[in-house]
XYZ file of C-alpha atoms in Angstrom:
405
model
C -145.414 -140.587 -165.895
C -143.102 -142.213 -168.404
C -143.028 -146.034 -168.557
C -139.249 -146.182 -168.365
C -136.523 -143.785 -167.272
C -133.842 -142.473 -169.637
C -130.640 -144.514 -170.035
C -128.276 -144.062 -167.078
C -125.492 -141.511 -167.334
C -121.878 -142.623 -167.043
C -120.777 -142.855 -163.417
C -117.978 -140.404 -162.463
C -116.470 -142.725 -159.879
C -113.905 -140.286 -158.490
C -116.605 -137.709 -157.797
C -118.959 -140.305 -156.318
C -116.240 -141.557 -153.960
C -115.575 -138.027 -152.738
C -119.255 -137.186 -152.288
C -119.820 -140.473 -150.485
C -116.946 -139.647 -148.126
C -118.502 -136.239 -147.451
C -121.745 -137.872 -146.336
C -119.786 -140.111 -143.937
C -118.945 -137.316 -141.464
C -122.083 -137.968 -139.411
C -121.987 -141.790 -139.249
C -118.256 -141.729 -138.536
C -118.767 -139.228 -135.716
C -121.633 -141.225 -134.219
C -120.722 -144.865 -134.698
C -117.011 -144.616 -133.892
C -117.519 -143.395 -130.349
C -120.643 -145.296 -129.208
C -118.604 -148.064 -127.601
C -116.514 -145.392 -125.819
C -119.436 -143.885 -123.881
C -118.788 -145.900 -120.684
C -115.091 -144.938 -120.779
C -115.986 -141.275 -121.338
C -118.323 -141.373 -118.353
C -115.630 -142.831 -116.088
C -112.900 -140.463 -117.295
C -114.997 -137.302 -117.028
C -116.957 -138.381 -113.918
C -120.257 -138.193 -115.816
C -123.431 -140.234 -115.488
C -125.164 -142.112 -118.331
C -127.573 -139.240 -118.950
C -124.680 -136.826 -119.448
C -122.757 -139.103 -121.792
C -125.961 -139.667 -123.783
C -126.275 -135.876 -123.989
C -123.114 -135.839 -126.136
C -125.085 -137.812 -128.738
C -128.179 -135.622 -128.411
C -126.026 -132.497 -128.821
C -124.575 -133.910 -132.026
C -128.060 -134.635 -133.416
C -129.134 -131.089 -132.562
C -126.097 -129.605 -134.284
C -126.753 -131.674 -137.400
C -130.384 -130.539 -137.544
C -129.611 -126.838 -137.026
C -126.421 -126.528 -139.058
C -127.914 -127.778 -142.295
C -130.285 -124.818 -142.436
C -127.190 -122.591 -142.607
C -125.153 -124.444 -145.218
C -127.996 -124.996 -147.665
C -128.710 -121.352 -148.564
C -125.009 -120.516 -148.209
C -124.076 -123.109 -150.842
C -126.677 -121.664 -153.226
C -125.469 -118.111 -152.632
C -121.687 -118.533 -152.246
C -121.048 -121.693 -154.237
C -120.600 -125.299 -153.123
C -116.901 -125.193 -152.197
C -116.568 -122.267 -149.712
C -119.254 -123.392 -147.207
C -118.014 -126.963 -147.466
C -114.409 -126.034 -146.673
C -115.548 -123.828 -143.793
C -117.654 -126.662 -142.398
C -114.760 -129.126 -142.553
C -112.501 -126.596 -140.805
C -115.087 -126.198 -138.010
C -115.325 -129.987 -137.707
C -111.521 -130.217 -137.500
C -111.270 -127.691 -134.656
C -114.246 -129.065 -132.726
C -112.945 -132.644 -132.990
C -109.645 -131.503 -131.488
C -111.534 -129.816 -128.630
C -113.462 -133.071 -128.069
C -110.176 -134.957 -127.831
C -108.846 -132.473 -125.268
C -112.097 -131.973 -123.301
C -111.381 -131.686 -119.561
C -115.003 -132.241 -118.505
C -118.322 -133.496 -119.840
C -119.742 -129.993 -120.317
C -116.929 -129.090 -122.707
C -117.415 -132.356 -124.587
C -121.154 -131.765 -124.994
C -120.582 -128.256 -126.342
C -117.790 -129.404 -128.643
C -119.947 -132.225 -130.007
C -122.623 -129.675 -130.914
C -120.082 -127.539 -132.775
C -118.558 -130.640 -134.371
C -121.966 -131.458 -135.857
C -122.396 -127.859 -137.035
C -119.263 -128.363 -139.120
C -119.746 -131.963 -140.208
C -123.262 -131.453 -141.574
C -121.832 -129.302 -144.400
C -120.571 -132.456 -146.109
C -123.970 -134.097 -146.550
C -125.770 -130.876 -147.539
C -123.281 -129.864 -150.210
C -122.768 -133.416 -151.521
C -126.474 -133.805 -152.292
C -126.616 -130.376 -153.939
C -123.604 -131.209 -156.120
C -125.328 -134.376 -157.310
C -128.423 -132.436 -158.333
C -126.226 -129.808 -160.055
C -124.838 -132.477 -162.363
C -127.626 -135.040 -162.896
C -131.313 -135.419 -163.803
C -133.841 -136.683 -161.227
C -133.499 -140.344 -162.192
C -129.713 -140.185 -162.405
C -129.670 -138.269 -159.106
C -131.483 -141.203 -157.486
C -128.993 -143.620 -159.057
C -125.966 -141.654 -157.872
C -127.410 -141.168 -154.366
C -127.939 -144.931 -154.156
C -124.344 -145.447 -155.221
C -123.186 -142.946 -152.599
C -125.143 -144.924 -150.005
C -122.911 -147.883 -150.823
C -119.934 -145.782 -149.731
C -121.655 -144.023 -146.835
C -123.085 -147.329 -145.656
C -119.612 -148.688 -145.018
C -119.317 -146.263 -142.102
C -121.859 -148.039 -139.832
C -120.165 -151.327 -140.728
C -116.547 -150.267 -140.244
C -116.761 -147.337 -137.814
C -117.748 -149.355 -134.691
C -114.920 -151.807 -135.369
C -112.429 -149.003 -136.021
C -113.618 -147.132 -132.953
C -113.190 -150.234 -130.807
C -109.633 -150.782 -132.042
C -108.683 -147.110 -131.594
C -110.164 -147.050 -128.098
C -108.211 -150.171 -127.181
C -104.946 -148.669 -128.456
C -105.333 -144.952 -127.715
C -108.383 -144.595 -125.449
C -111.561 -142.646 -126.146
C -109.618 -139.456 -126.881
C -107.878 -141.306 -129.700
C -111.269 -141.747 -131.373
C -111.642 -137.983 -131.699
C -108.044 -137.575 -132.895
C -108.929 -140.084 -135.615
C -111.819 -137.815 -136.631
C -109.350 -134.911 -136.769
C -107.304 -136.916 -139.245
C -110.426 -137.766 -141.241
C -111.204 -134.041 -141.559
C -107.674 -133.312 -142.813
C -107.849 -136.038 -145.477
C -111.324 -135.145 -146.761
C -110.625 -131.404 -146.575
C -107.534 -131.812 -148.717
C -109.436 -133.959 -151.178
C -112.158 -131.310 -151.507
C -109.601 -128.536 -151.920
C -107.802 -130.349 -154.738
C -110.487 -132.510 -156.309
C -113.956 -130.938 -156.118
C -114.750 -128.402 -158.869
C -117.456 -125.794 -158.395
C -120.780 -127.071 -159.771
C -123.339 -124.406 -158.834
C -125.021 -123.003 -161.948
C -125.164 -119.307 -162.824
C -128.961 -119.482 -162.600
C -128.807 -120.838 -159.047
C -126.303 -118.146 -158.050
C -128.394 -115.315 -159.496
C -131.590 -116.634 -157.929
C -129.969 -117.091 -154.498
C -128.478 -113.580 -154.478
C -131.886 -112.113 -155.265
C -133.678 -114.051 -152.517
C -133.305 -113.896 -148.745
C -132.622 -117.380 -147.268
C -135.749 -117.197 -145.100
C -137.866 -116.399 -148.144
C -136.368 -119.425 -149.862
C -137.517 -121.699 -147.039
C -140.960 -120.083 -146.959
C -141.273 -120.717 -150.695
C -140.194 -124.334 -150.303
C -142.733 -125.004 -147.541
C -145.481 -123.803 -149.879
C -144.703 -126.549 -152.412
C -146.964 -129.525 -151.761
C -144.789 -132.058 -153.561
C -141.660 -130.942 -151.738
C -143.394 -131.156 -148.360
C -144.485 -134.672 -149.276
C -140.990 -135.799 -150.203
C -139.580 -134.090 -147.097
C -142.064 -135.762 -144.737
C -141.568 -139.138 -146.408
C -137.789 -138.847 -146.217
C -137.818 -137.567 -142.637
C -140.138 -140.276 -141.313
C -138.267 -142.940 -143.238
C -135.029 -141.627 -141.728
C -136.643 -141.588 -138.274
C -136.900 -145.383 -138.496
C -133.129 -145.566 -138.833
C -132.540 -143.156 -135.926
C -134.964 -145.097 -133.732
C -133.012 -148.253 -134.440
C -129.625 -146.605 -133.748
C -130.774 -145.219 -130.397
C -132.524 -148.387 -129.180
C -130.452 -151.195 -130.718
C -127.842 -151.460 -127.923
C -130.483 -151.901 -125.216
C -132.631 -154.216 -127.345
C -129.830 -156.502 -128.533
C -127.584 -156.531 -125.459
C -130.154 -155.754 -122.758
C -133.380 -157.442 -123.809
C -131.856 -160.323 -125.764
C -128.626 -160.653 -123.745
C -126.141 -160.693 -126.626
C -122.484 -159.790 -126.114
C -121.017 -156.517 -127.442
C -119.273 -158.516 -130.174
C -122.586 -160.049 -131.254
C -124.180 -156.610 -131.168
C -121.498 -155.246 -133.501
C -122.163 -158.141 -135.875
C -125.933 -157.591 -135.864
C -125.415 -153.848 -136.311
C -123.134 -154.509 -139.276
C -125.577 -156.992 -140.861
C -128.394 -154.446 -140.727
C -126.111 -151.867 -142.340
C -125.320 -154.389 -145.083
C -129.069 -154.806 -145.611
C -129.507 -151.079 -146.154
C -126.518 -150.954 -148.496
C -127.781 -153.962 -150.432
C -131.246 -152.460 -150.851
C -129.721 -149.215 -152.135
C -127.920 -151.175 -154.832
C -131.134 -153.028 -155.707
C -132.621 -149.559 -156.119
C -129.976 -148.728 -158.735
C -131.003 -151.852 -160.657
C -134.717 -151.000 -160.360
C -134.072 -147.496 -161.694
C -132.987 -149.016 -165.000
C -136.598 -150.092 -165.509
C -138.639 -147.713 -163.351
C -138.650 -144.058 -162.364
C -137.836 -143.007 -158.769
C -141.502 -142.273 -158.064
C -142.560 -145.702 -159.312
C -140.026 -147.338 -157.001
C -141.258 -145.191 -154.117
C -144.840 -146.384 -154.555
C -143.885 -150.047 -154.297
C -141.216 -149.586 -151.620
C -143.606 -147.682 -149.352
C -146.070 -150.575 -149.475
C -143.279 -153.063 -148.758
C -142.154 -150.952 -145.790
C -145.617 -151.024 -144.210
C -145.863 -154.796 -144.644
C -142.451 -155.334 -143.021
C -143.227 -152.935 -140.160
C -146.650 -154.503 -139.577
C -145.157 -157.984 -139.344
C -142.459 -156.665 -136.999
C -145.088 -155.063 -134.777
C -147.189 -158.246 -134.655
C -144.126 -160.326 -133.762
C -143.037 -157.849 -131.088
C -146.464 -157.630 -129.436
C -147.355 -161.322 -129.609
C -143.885 -162.575 -128.736
C -144.171 -165.204 -131.469
C -140.757 -166.577 -132.315
C -138.955 -164.240 -129.909
C -135.769 -162.614 -131.150
C -135.487 -165.087 -134.039
C -138.558 -163.464 -135.567
C -138.050 -159.895 -134.392
C -134.443 -159.463 -135.538
C -134.986 -160.723 -139.142
C -138.111 -158.556 -139.480
C -136.155 -155.612 -138.084
C -133.574 -156.286 -140.792
C -136.326 -156.235 -143.435
C -137.894 -153.004 -142.157
C -134.517 -151.265 -142.064
C -133.481 -152.513 -145.485
C -136.398 -150.725 -147.144
C -134.639 -147.479 -146.160
C -132.149 -148.258 -148.915
C -134.985 -148.298 -151.465
C -136.598 -145.074 -150.292
C -133.834 -142.736 -149.097
C -132.260 -141.875 -152.441
C -135.595 -141.649 -154.246
C -137.224 -139.239 -151.780
C -134.110 -137.052 -151.892
C -133.985 -137.115 -155.701
C -137.683 -136.288 -155.904
C -137.309 -133.347 -153.553
C -134.266 -131.951 -155.362
C -136.161 -132.142 -158.665
C -138.998 -129.894 -157.461
C -136.901 -126.710 -157.670
C -133.275 -127.277 -158.794
C -132.517 -123.559 -158.371
C -132.783 -124.041 -154.607
C -130.947 -127.383 -154.487
C -128.795 -126.351 -151.519
C -131.753 -125.158 -149.467
C -133.761 -128.277 -150.332
C -130.837 -130.517 -149.360
C -130.607 -128.682 -146.037
C -134.343 -128.934 -145.440
C -134.370 -132.659 -146.161
C -131.391 -133.343 -143.919
C -132.630 -131.216 -141.022
C -136.104 -132.727 -141.224
C -134.605 -136.212 -141.065
C -132.499 -135.449 -137.992
C -135.387 -133.610 -136.313
C -137.838 -136.452 -136.919
C -135.179 -138.942 -135.883
C -134.534 -137.159 -132.600
C -138.282 -137.024 -131.862
C -138.838 -140.679 -132.744
C -135.846 -141.731 -130.622
C -137.212 -139.717 -127.692
C -140.643 -141.324 -128.014
C -139.056 -144.770 -128.238
C -137.100 -144.072 -125.053
C -140.203 -142.697 -123.317
C -142.140 -145.892 -124.116
C -139.228 -148.188 -123.191
C -140.452 -151.254 -121.303
C -137.648 -153.755 -121.838
C -139.358 -155.370 -124.844
C -139.176 -154.764 -128.624
C -142.766 -153.462 -128.645
C -142.005 -149.716 -128.394
C -139.360 -149.910 -131.131
C -141.715 -151.779 -133.458
C -144.628 -149.440 -132.740
C -142.579 -146.283 -133.424
C -141.191 -147.745 -136.641
C -144.660 -148.765 -137.829
C -146.096 -145.305 -137.119
C -143.203 -143.611 -138.942
C -143.472 -145.820 -142.020
C -147.242 -145.384 -142.240
C -146.740 -141.618 -142.057
C -144.027 -141.804 -144.699
C -146.277 -143.740 -147.069
C -149.177 -141.339 -146.556
C -146.880 -138.425 -147.422
C -145.763 -140.183 -150.599
C -149.244 -141.080 -151.868
C -151.168 -137.969 -150.816
C -148.587 -135.177 -151.099
C -145.516 -136.064 -153.144
C -146.937 -138.054 -156.038
C -150.472 -136.853 -156.873
C -150.361 -134.058 -159.403
C -146.589 -134.486 -159.898
C -144.880 -133.967 -163.184
C -145.448 -136.638 -165.804
C -141.980 -136.409 -167.266
C -138.844 -136.827 -165.220
C -136.459 -133.883 -165.260
């Protein structure tokens, strides 16, 4: 492995802003409406388990839909599947806003995710089309700065919209978001898929592409590391309201502040990653970040199980464990996309679907173990980060290329 990465490429800020906005479909669709769940339940005469199903349906749609858009973007180009996905998101968001019952809302949320996931899949593929592995990691970290604003701003925006226009207004806002981003893509995103990628995709069935990818040890390692690292974030999202407001008794306003601070931690770490990549390669950063993640998760688990310091120990350590996601997310994605750039769309889809699948499983386990304390959350996070580190050291990095692409 080289001692230092190549000099960074110039940042195309207009492109990065657009790609960052494309990755914001999911966090906008999740975080904007979380505070509206009680109102949705009352309006549609649904219980908590049914309103929570609208979130589970969205996660399922995100996991499944990415498998479709990845090969399609390799075969048809980046723009057509992306525009189709945004159109689907637009229609489904309107159906959500008009839903007469909870069953319609659950179904529409699933379809909404099927459309919205196109943004993240294609955005990552476009980055790999244009940049080397190290620069891909840099640009993905920069995109996280933009995408990370969604968890900070979306809950506040959702609360204001709900106050002014009710929960249906939240979904009409997402309709408007689709119109703005769709127009931006139509006018401002050039096609970036290479002729080699197009020829290879046309000659290969999408299922064969995935079979080939699963046979690559390094890719499986990056995928597992990224998925388990992402599962930590999903576990936090699904358990944070109960932990902060239920276990620790904070107000909704305090919860929004804590939620925003943790998002700032992730964003900040992603920008530290950009600085580290001036001196180290993505794989070198991954080695050190994975160790740091285990240390933070171990301390969090000890604090949660011993009760030492209460929330004043648990919450800062939770912040530390989450922040490491900003150091690892872009680097695992860049590493995976570098394994076989000809299948960048399929790899992007695989990475995204694996993350949502692992996140849904980890969230389910965390809920199953729920006991009114931070112990289940800490234990699930620790297990995920240990698994992520094992995947990095024993699958992704050993035997990898010595020179960065």
